[in-house]
mmCIF file of C-alpha atoms in Angstrom:
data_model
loop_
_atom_site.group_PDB
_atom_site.id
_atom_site.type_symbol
_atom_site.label_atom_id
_atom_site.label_comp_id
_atom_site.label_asym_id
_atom_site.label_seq_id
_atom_site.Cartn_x
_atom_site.Cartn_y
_atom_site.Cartn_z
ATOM 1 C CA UNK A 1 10.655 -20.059 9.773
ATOM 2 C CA UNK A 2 10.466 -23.369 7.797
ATOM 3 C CA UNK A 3 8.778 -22.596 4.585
ATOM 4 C CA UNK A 4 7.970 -26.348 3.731
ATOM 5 C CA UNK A 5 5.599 -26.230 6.601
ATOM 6 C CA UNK A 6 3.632 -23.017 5.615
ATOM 7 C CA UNK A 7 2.927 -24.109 2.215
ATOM 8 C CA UNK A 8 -0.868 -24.393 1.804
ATOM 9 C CA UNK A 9 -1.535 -27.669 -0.611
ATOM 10 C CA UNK A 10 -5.525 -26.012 -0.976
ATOM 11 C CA UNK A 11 -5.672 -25.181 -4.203
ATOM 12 C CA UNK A 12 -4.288 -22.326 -6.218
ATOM 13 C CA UNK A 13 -3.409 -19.635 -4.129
ATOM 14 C CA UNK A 14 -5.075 -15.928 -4.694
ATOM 15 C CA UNK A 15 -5.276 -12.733 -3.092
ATOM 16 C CA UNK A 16 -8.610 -12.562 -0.675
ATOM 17 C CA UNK A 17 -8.703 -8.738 -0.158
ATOM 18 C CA UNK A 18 -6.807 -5.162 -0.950
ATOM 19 C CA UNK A 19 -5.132 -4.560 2.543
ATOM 20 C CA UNK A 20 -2.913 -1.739 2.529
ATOM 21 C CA UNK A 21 -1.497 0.937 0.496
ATOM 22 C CA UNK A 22 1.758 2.964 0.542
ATOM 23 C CA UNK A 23 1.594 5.800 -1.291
ATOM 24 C CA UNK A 24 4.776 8.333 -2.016
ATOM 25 C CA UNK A 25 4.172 12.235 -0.065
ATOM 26 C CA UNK A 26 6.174 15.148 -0.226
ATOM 27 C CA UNK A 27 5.895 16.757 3.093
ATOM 28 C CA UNK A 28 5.467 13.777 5.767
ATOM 29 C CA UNK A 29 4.318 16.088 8.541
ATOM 30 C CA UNK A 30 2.287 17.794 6.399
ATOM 31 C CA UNK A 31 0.578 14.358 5.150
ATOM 32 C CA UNK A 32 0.402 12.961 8.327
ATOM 33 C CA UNK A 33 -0.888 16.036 10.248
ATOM 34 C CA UNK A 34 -3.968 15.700 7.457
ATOM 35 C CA UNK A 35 -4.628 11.578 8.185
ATOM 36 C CA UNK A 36 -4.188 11.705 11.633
ATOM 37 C CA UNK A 37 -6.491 14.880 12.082
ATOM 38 C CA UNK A 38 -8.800 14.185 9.660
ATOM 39 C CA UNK A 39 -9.380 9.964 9.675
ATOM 40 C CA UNK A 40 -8.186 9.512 13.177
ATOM 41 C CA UNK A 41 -5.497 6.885 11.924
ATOM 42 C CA UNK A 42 -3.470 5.791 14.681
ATOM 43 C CA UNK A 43 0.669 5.987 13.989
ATOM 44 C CA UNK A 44 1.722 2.286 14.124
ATOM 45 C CA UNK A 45 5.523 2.503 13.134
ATOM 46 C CA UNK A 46 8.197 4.021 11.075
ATOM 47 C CA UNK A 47 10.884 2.601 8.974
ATOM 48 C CA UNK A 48 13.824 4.744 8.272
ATOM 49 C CA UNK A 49 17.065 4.339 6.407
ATOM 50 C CA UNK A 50 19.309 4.781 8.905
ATOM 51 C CA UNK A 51 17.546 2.189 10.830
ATOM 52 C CA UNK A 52 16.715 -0.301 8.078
ATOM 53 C CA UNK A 53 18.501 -2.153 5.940
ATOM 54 C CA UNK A 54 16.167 -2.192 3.448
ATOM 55 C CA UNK A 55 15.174 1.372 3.745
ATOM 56 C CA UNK A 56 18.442 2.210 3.011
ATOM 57 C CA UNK A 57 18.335 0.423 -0.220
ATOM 58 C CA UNK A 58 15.295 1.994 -1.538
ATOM 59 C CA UNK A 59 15.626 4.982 -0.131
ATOM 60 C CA UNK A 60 12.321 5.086 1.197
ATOM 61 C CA UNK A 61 11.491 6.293 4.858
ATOM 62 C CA UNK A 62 8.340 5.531 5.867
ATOM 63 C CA UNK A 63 5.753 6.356 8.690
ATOM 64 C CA UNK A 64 2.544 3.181 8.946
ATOM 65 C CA UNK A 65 -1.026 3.874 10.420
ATOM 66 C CA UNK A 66 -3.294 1.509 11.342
ATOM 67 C CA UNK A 67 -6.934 1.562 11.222
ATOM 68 C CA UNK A 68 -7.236 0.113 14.575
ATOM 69 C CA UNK A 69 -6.908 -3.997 13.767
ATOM 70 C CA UNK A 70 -3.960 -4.797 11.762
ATOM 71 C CA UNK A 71 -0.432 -3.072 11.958
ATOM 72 C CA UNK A 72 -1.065 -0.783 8.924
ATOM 73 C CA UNK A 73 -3.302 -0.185 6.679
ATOM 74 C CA UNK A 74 -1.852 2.948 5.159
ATOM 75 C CA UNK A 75 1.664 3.920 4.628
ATOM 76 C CA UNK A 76 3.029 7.816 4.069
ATOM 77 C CA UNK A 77 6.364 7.258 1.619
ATOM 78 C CA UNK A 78 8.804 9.743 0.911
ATOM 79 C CA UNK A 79 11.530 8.967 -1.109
ATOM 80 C CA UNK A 80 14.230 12.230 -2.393
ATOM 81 C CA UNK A 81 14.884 9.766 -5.795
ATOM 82 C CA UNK A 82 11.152 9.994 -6.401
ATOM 83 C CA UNK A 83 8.886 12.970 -8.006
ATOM 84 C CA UNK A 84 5.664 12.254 -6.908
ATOM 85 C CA UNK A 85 2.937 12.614 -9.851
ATOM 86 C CA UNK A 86 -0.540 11.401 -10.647
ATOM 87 C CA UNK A 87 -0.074 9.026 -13.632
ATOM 88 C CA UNK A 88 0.009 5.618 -11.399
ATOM 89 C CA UNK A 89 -3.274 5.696 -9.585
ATOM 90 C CA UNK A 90 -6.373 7.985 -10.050
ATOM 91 C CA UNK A 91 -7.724 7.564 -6.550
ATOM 92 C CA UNK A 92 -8.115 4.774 -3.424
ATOM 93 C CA UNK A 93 -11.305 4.536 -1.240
ATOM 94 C CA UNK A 94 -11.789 4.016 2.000
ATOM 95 C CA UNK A 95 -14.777 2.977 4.000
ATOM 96 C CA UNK A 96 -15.686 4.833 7.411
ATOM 97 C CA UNK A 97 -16.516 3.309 10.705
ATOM 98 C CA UNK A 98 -19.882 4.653 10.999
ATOM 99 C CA UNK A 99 -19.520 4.262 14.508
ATOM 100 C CA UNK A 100 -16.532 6.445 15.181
ATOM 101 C CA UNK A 101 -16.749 8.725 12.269
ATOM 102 C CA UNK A 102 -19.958 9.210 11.242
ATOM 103 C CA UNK A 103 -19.939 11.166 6.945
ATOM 104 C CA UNK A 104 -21.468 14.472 8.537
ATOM 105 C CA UNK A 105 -18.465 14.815 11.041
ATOM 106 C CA UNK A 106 -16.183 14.305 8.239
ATOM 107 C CA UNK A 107 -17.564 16.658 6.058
ATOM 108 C CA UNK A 108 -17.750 19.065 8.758
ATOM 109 C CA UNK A 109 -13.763 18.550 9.725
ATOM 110 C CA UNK A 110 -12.974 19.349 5.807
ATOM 111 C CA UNK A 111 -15.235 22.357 5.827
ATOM 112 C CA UNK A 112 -12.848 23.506 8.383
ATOM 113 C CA UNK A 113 -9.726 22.549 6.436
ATOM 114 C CA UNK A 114 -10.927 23.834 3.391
ATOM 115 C CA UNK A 115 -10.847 20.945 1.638
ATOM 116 C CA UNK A 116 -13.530 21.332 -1.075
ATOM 117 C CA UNK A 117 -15.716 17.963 -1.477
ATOM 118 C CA UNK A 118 -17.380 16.932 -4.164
ATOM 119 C CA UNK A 119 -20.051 14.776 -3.868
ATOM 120 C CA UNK A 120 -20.348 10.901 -5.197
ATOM 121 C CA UNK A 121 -17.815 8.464 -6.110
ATOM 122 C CA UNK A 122 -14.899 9.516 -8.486
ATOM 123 C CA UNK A 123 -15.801 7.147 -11.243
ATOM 124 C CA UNK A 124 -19.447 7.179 -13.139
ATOM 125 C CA UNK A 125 -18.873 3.405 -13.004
ATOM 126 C CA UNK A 126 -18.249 3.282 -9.948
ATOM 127 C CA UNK A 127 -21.332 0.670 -8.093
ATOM 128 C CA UNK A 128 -22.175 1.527 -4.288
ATOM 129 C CA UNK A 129 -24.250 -0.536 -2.208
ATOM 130 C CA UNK A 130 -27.564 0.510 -1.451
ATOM 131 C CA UNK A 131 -27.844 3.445 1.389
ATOM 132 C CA UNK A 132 -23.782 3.820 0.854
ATOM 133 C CA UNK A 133 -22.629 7.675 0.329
ATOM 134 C CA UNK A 134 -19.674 8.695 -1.418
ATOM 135 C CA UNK A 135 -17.605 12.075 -1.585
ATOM 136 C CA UNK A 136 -14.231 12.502 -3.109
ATOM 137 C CA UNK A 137 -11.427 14.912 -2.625
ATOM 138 C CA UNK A 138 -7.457 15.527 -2.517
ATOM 139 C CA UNK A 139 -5.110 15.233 0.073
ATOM 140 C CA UNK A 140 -2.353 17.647 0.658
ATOM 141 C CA UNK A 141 -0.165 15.868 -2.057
ATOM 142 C CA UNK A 142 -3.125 15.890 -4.607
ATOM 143 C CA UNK A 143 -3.946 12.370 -4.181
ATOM 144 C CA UNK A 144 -8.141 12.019 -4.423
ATOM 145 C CA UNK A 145 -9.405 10.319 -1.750
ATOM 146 C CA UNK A 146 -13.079 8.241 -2.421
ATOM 147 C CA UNK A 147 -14.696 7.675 0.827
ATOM 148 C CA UNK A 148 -17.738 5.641 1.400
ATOM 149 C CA UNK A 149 -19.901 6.154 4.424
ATOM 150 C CA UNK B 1 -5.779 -13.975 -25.892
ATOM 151 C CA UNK B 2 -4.295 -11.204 -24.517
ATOM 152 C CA UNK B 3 -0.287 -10.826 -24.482
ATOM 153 C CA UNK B 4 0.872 -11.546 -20.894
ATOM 154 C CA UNK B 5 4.237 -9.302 -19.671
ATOM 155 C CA UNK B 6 5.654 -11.504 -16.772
ATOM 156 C CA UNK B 7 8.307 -9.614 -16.301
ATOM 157 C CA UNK B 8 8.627 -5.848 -17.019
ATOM 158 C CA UNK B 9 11.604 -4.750 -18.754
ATOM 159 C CA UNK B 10 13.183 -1.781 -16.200
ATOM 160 C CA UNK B 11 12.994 -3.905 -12.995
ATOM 161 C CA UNK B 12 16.723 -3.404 -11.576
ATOM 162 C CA UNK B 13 17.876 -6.520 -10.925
ATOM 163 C CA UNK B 14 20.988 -5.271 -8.773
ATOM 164 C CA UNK B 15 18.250 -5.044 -5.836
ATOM 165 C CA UNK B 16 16.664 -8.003 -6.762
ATOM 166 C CA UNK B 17 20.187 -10.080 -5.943
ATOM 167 C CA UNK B 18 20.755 -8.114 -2.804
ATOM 168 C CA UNK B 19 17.780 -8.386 -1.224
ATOM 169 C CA UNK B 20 17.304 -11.873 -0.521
ATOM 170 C CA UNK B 21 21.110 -10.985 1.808
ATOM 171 C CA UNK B 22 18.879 -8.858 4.072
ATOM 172 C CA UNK B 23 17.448 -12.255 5.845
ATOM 173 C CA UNK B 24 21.459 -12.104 7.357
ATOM 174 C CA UNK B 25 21.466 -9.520 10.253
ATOM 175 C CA UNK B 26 25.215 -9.510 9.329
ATOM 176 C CA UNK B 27 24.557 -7.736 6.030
ATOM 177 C CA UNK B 28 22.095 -6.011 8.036
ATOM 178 C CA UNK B 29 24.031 -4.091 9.947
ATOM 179 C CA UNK B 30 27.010 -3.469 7.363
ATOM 180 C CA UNK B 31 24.333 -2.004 5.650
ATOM 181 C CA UNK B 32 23.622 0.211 8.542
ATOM 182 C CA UNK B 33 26.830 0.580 9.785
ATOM 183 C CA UNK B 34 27.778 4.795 8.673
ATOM 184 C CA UNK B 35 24.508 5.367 10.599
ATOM 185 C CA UNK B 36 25.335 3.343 13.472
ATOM 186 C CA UNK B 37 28.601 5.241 13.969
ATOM 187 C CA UNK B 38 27.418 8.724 13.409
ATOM 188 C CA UNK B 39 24.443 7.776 15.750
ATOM 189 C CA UNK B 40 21.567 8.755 13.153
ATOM 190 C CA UNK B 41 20.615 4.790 13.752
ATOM 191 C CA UNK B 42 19.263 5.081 17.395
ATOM 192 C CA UNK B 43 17.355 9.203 16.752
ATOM 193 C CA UNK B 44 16.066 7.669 13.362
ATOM 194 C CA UNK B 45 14.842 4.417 14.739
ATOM 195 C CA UNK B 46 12.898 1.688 12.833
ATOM 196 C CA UNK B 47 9.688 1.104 15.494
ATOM 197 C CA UNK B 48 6.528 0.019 16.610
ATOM 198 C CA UNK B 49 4.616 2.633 18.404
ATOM 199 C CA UNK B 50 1.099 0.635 19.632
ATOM 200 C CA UNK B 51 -2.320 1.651 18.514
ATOM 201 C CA UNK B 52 -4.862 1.913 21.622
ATOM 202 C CA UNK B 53 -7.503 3.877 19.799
ATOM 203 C CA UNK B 54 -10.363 3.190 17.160
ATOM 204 C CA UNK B 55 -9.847 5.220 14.087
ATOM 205 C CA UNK B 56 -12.780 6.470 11.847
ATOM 206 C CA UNK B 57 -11.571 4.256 8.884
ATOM 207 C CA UNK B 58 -12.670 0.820 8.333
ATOM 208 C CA UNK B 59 -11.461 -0.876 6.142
ATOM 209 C CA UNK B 60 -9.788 -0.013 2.293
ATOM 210 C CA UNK B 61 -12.483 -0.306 -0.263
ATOM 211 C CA UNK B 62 -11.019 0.006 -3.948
ATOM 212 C CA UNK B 63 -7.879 0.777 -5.641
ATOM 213 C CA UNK B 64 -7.357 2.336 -9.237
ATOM 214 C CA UNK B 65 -4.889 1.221 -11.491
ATOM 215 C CA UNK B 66 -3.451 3.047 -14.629
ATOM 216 C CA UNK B 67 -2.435 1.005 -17.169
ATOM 217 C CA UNK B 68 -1.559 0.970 -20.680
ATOM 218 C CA UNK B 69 -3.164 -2.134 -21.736
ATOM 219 C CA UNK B 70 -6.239 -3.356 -20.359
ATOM 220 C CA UNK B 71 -6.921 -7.034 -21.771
ATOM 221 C CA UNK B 72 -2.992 -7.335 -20.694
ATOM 222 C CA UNK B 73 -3.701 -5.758 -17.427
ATOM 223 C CA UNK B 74 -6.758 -7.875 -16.427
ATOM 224 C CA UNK B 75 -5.045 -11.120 -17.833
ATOM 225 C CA UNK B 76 -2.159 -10.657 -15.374
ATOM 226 C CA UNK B 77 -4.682 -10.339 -12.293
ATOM 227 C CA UNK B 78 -6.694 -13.094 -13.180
ATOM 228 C CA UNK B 79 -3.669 -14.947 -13.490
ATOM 229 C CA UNK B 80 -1.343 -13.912 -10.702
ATOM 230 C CA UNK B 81 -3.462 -12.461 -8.436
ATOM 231 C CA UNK B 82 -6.365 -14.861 -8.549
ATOM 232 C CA UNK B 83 -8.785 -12.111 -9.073
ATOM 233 C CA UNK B 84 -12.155 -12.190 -10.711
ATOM 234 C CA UNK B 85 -13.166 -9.447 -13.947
ATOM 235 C CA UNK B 86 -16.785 -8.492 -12.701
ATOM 236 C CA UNK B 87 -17.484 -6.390 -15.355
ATOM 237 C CA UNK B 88 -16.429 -3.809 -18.103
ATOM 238 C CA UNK B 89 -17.650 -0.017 -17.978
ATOM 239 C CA UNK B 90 -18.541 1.532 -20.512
ATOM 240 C CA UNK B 91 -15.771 4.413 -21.635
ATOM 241 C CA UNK B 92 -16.681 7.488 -19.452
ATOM 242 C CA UNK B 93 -14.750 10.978 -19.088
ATOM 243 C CA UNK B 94 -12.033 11.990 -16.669
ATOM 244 C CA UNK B 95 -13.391 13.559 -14.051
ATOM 245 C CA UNK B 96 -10.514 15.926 -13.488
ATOM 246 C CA UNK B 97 -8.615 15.944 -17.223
ATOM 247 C CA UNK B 98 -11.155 17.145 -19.678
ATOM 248 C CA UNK B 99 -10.774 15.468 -22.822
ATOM 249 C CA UNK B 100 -9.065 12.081 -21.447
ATOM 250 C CA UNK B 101 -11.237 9.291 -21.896
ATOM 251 C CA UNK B 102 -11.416 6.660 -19.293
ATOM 252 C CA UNK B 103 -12.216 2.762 -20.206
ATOM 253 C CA UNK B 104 -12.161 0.579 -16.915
ATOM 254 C CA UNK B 105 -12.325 -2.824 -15.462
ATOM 255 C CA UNK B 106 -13.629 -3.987 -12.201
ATOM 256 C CA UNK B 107 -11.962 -6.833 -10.441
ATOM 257 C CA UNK B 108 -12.689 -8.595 -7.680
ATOM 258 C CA UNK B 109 -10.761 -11.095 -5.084
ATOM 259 C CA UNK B 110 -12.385 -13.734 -2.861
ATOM 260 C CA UNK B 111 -13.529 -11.939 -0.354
ATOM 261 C CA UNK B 112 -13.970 -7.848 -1.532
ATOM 262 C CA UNK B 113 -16.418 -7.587 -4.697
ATOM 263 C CA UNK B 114 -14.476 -4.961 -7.129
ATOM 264 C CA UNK B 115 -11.407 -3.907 -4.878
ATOM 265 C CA UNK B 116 -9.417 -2.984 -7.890
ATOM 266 C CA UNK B 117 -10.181 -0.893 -11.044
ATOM 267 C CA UNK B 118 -8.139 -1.396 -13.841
ATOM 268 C CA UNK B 119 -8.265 2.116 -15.720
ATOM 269 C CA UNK B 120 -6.653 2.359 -19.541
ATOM 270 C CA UNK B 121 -6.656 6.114 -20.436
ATOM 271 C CA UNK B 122 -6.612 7.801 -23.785
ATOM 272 C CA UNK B 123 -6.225 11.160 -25.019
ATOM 273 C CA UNK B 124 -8.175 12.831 -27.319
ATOM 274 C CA UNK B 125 -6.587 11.547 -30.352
ATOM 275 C CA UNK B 126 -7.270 8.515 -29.068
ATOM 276 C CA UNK B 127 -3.909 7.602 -27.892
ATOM 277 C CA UNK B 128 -3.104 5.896 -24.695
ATOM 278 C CA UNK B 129 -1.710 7.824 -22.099
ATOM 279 C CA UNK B 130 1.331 6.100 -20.352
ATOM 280 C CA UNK B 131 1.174 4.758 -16.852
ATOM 281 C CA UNK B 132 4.279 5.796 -14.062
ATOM 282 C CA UNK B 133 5.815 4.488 -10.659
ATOM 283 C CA UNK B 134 5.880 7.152 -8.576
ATOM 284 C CA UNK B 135 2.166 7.751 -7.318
ATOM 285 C CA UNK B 136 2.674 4.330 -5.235
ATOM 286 C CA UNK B 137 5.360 2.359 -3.677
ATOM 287 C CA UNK B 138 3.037 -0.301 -3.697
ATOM 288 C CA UNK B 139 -0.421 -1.853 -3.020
ATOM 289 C CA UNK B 140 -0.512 -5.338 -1.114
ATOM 290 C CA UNK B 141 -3.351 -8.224 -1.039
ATOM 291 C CA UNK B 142 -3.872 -10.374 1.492
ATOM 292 C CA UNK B 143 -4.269 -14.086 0.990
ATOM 293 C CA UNK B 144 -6.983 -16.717 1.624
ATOM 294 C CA UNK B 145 -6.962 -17.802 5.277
ATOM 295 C CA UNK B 146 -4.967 -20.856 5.072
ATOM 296 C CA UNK B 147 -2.532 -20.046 2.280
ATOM 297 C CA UNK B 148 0.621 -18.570 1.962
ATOM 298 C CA UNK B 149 3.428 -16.318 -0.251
ATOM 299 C CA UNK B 150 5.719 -19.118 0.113
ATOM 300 C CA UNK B 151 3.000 -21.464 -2.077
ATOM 301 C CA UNK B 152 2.420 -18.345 -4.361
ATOM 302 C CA UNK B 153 6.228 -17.688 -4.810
ATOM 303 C CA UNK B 154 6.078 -21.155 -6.233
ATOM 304 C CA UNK B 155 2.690 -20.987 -8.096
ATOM 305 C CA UNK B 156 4.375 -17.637 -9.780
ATOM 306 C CA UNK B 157 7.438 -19.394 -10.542
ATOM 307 C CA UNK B 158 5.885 -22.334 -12.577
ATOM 308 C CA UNK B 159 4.255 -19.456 -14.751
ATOM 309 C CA UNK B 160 7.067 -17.515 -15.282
ATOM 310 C CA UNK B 161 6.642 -14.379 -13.363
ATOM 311 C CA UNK B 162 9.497 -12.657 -11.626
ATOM 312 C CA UNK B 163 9.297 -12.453 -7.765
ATOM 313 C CA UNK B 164 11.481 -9.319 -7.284
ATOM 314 C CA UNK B 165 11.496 -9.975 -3.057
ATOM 315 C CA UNK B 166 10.344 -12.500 -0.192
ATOM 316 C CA UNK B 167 8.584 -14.172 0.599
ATOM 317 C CA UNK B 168 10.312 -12.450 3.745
ATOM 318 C CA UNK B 169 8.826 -11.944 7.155
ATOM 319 C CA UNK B 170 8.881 -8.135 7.944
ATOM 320 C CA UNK B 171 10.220 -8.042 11.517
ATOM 321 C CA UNK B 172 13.808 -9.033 13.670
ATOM 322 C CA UNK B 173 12.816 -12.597 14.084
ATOM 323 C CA UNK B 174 15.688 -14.805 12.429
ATOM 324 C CA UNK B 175 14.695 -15.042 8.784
ATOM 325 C CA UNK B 176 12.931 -11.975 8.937
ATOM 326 C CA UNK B 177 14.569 -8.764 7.270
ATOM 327 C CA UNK B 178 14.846 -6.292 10.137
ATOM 328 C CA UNK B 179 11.721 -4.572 9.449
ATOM 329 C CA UNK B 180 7.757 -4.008 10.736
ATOM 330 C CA UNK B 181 4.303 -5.741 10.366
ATOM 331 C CA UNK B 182 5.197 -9.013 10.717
ATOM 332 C CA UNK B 183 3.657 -9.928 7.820
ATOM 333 C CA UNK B 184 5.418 -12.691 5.192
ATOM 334 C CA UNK B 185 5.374 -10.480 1.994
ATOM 335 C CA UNK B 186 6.047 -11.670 -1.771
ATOM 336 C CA UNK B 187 6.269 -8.307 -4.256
ATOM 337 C CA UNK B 188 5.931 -8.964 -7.797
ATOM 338 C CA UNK B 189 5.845 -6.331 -10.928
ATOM 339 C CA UNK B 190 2.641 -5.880 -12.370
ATOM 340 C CA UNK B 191 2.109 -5.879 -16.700
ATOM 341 C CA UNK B 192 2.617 -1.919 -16.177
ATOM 342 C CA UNK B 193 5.576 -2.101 -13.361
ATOM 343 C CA UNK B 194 3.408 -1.177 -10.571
ATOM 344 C CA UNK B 195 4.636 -2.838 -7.630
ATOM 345 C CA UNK B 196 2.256 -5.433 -6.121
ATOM 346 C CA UNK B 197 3.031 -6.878 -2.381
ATOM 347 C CA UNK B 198 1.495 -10.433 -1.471
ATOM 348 C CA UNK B 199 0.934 -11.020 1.912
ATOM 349 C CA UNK B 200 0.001 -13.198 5.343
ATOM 350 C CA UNK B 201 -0.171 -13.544 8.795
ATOM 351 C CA UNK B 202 0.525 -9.349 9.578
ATOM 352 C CA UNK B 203 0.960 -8.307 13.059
ATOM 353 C CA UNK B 204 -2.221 -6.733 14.872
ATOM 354 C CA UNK B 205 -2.401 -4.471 17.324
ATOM 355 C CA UNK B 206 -3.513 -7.771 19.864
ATOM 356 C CA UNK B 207 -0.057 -9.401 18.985
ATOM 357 C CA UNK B 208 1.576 -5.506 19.757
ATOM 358 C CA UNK B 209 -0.496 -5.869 23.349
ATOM 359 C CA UNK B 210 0.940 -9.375 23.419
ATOM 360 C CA UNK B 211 4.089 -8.319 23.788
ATOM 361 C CA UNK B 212 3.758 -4.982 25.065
ATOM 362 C CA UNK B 213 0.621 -4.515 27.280
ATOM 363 C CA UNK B 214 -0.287 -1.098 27.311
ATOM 364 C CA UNK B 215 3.149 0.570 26.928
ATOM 365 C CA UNK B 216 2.785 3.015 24.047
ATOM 366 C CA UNK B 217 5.586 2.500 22.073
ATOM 367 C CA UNK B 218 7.143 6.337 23.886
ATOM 368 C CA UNK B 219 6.576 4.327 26.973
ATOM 369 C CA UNK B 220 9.270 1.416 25.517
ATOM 370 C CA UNK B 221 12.973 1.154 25.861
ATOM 371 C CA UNK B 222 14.998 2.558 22.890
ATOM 372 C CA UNK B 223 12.518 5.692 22.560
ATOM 373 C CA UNK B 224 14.498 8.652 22.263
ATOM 374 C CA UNK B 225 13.412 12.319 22.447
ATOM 375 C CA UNK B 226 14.006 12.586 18.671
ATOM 376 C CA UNK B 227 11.602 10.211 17.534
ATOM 377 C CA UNK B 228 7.850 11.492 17.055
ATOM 378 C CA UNK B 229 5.520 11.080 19.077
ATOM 379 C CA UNK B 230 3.341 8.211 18.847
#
């Protein structure tokens, strides 16, 4: 690819949205069992260091789900170098598809779970648009999920 | 003025000098080679599996930040990053450590209103609480339609800031590194170390139907029983 060509000349160049995430698990069937079953995230790919270079490097392996447009939106990480904890990141949000996952039909898949909810967004601060619900709670790895319906 | 950390002190730079080598399928595969001989390469393979169904999520809304200086924190987003501060909050309590106090910043990028919360905690002597790397491997931000990581790789450059990989293309194509998306990715360190991708022009699941139709990636060559089930 010829980078000359690709370089914009439009000004200073910024980010235009948060896209994806990839976020360190300790069980990966565990953690994707939970997003797959509870989101309906579709399993887009896996990168694995005996099948990438660079996965071999890092040590990561790594298993991508889309949210149905772009490649991945999420990304399960384990790493055996790596002790997962809770000091980098207090929570991510997500925002439903009304359409296929309506916030009563989640709630109702994490009564069965277990999963206790809490209602509203994690942060106090936090502003939601007018008519927009939040709840908040962990995933198996303690992670708090915000999500907006 | 706050004090601007281009570079954070722990980055390893031995990965930092190799990676640029992984553009080379040659290095590639020396890389890979133990696995290609005992096999493990082909049962562990690096894939794309398709997507042919709607999920329930739309789209990311907002992602929180630890950090361990906030005017240094926000400076490095508005200046790296491009974003926006939208506002200050007021200092409110942890919602899950009692007796942590929580003073945030709300940032915003182009085109998502207060995507990312910068979040300085202290304890209750007052003391900040220190920020790790191993909650995230990273976050990424896509760019402006029309702009790339190859103008932001220089536009970082000129200010100083480390680029610690790409911009790369994430697939087999020649230049790319061997790996998935398809997106052209720049990762940078953050003021706190977090690590912060860059990207454009990421693969969808029309370009995966492109070349695949509507053969799940179980339905492709080079599946073997041993990979999971898409």
């Amino acid at each position: 690819m010829a980078a000359s060509s690709l370089i914009s000349t439009a000004g200073p160049v910024r980010a235009a949205r948060l896209q994806h995430t990839v976020f360190y698990v300790r069980d990966m069937d565990e953690s994707r069992e939970f997003y797959e079953s509870v989101f309906d995230l579709q399993f887009s790919a896996k990168n694995h260091p005996d099948s990438s270079a660079a996965m071999r490097l890092s040590a990561n392996t790594m298993n991508f789900f889309s949210f149905g447009h772009y490649h991945h939106d999420i990304c399960l990480v384990t790493n055996p170098n790596v002790q997962l904890d809770h000091d980098e990141f207090l929570y991510f949000s997500m925002q439903l598809n009304p359409d296929t996952l309506p916030l009563a039909e989640l709630r109702t898949r994490l009564q069965r779970r277990g999963v206790a909810v809490r209602e509203g967004s994690v942060l106090k601060s936090r502003t939601l648009m007018p008519g927009q619900a939040a709840i908040h709670f962990p995933d198996p790895n303690g992670h708090w999920l915000e999500v907006l319906g | 003025m706050a004090r601007i950390h281009p570079n954070p002190p722990h980055l390893s730079k031995f990965k930092t000098r190799i990676s640029p080598l992984l553009r080379l399928p040659l290095v590639r595969e020396l890389i890979l080679l133990p696995a290609t001989l005992t096999g493990k390469r082909r049962s562990n393979k690096t894939f794309d599996y398709g997507v042919f169904q709607p999920s329930g999520v739309r789209q990311l809304g907002q992602h929180s930040l630890y950090v361990e200086n906030l005017d240094r924190a926000i400076a490095w987003y508005e200046r790296a990053a491009g974003l926006v501060l939208a506002r200050r909050a007021a200092p409110e309590p942890h919602p899950f450590a009692p007796g942590t106090v929580l003073h945030c910043a709300y940032l915003s990028a182009s085109d998502q209103p207060e995507c990312l919360v910068l979040i300085e905690r202290r304890n209750a002597r007052n003391q900040v609480v220190e920020t790790s790397d191993r909650g995230f491997f990273h976050i990424a931000f896509e760019l402006a339609a029309g702009q790339t990581t190859f103008a932001l790789a220089q536009q970082l450059r000129a200010q100083g800031y480390f680029v610690s990989y790409g911009p790369v293309k994430h697939n087999n194509a020649p230049g790319g590194d061997g790996e998935t998306g398809g997106n052209v990715a720049l990762y940078v360190y953050d003021a706190d170390g977090h690590n912060i991708e860059f990207f454009y022009d990421m693969d969808t699941i029309e370009n995966y139907r492109q070349r695949y139709g509507t053969r799940k990636g179980t339905e492709r060559s080079g599946w073997t029983s041993a990979t999971p089930q898409a």
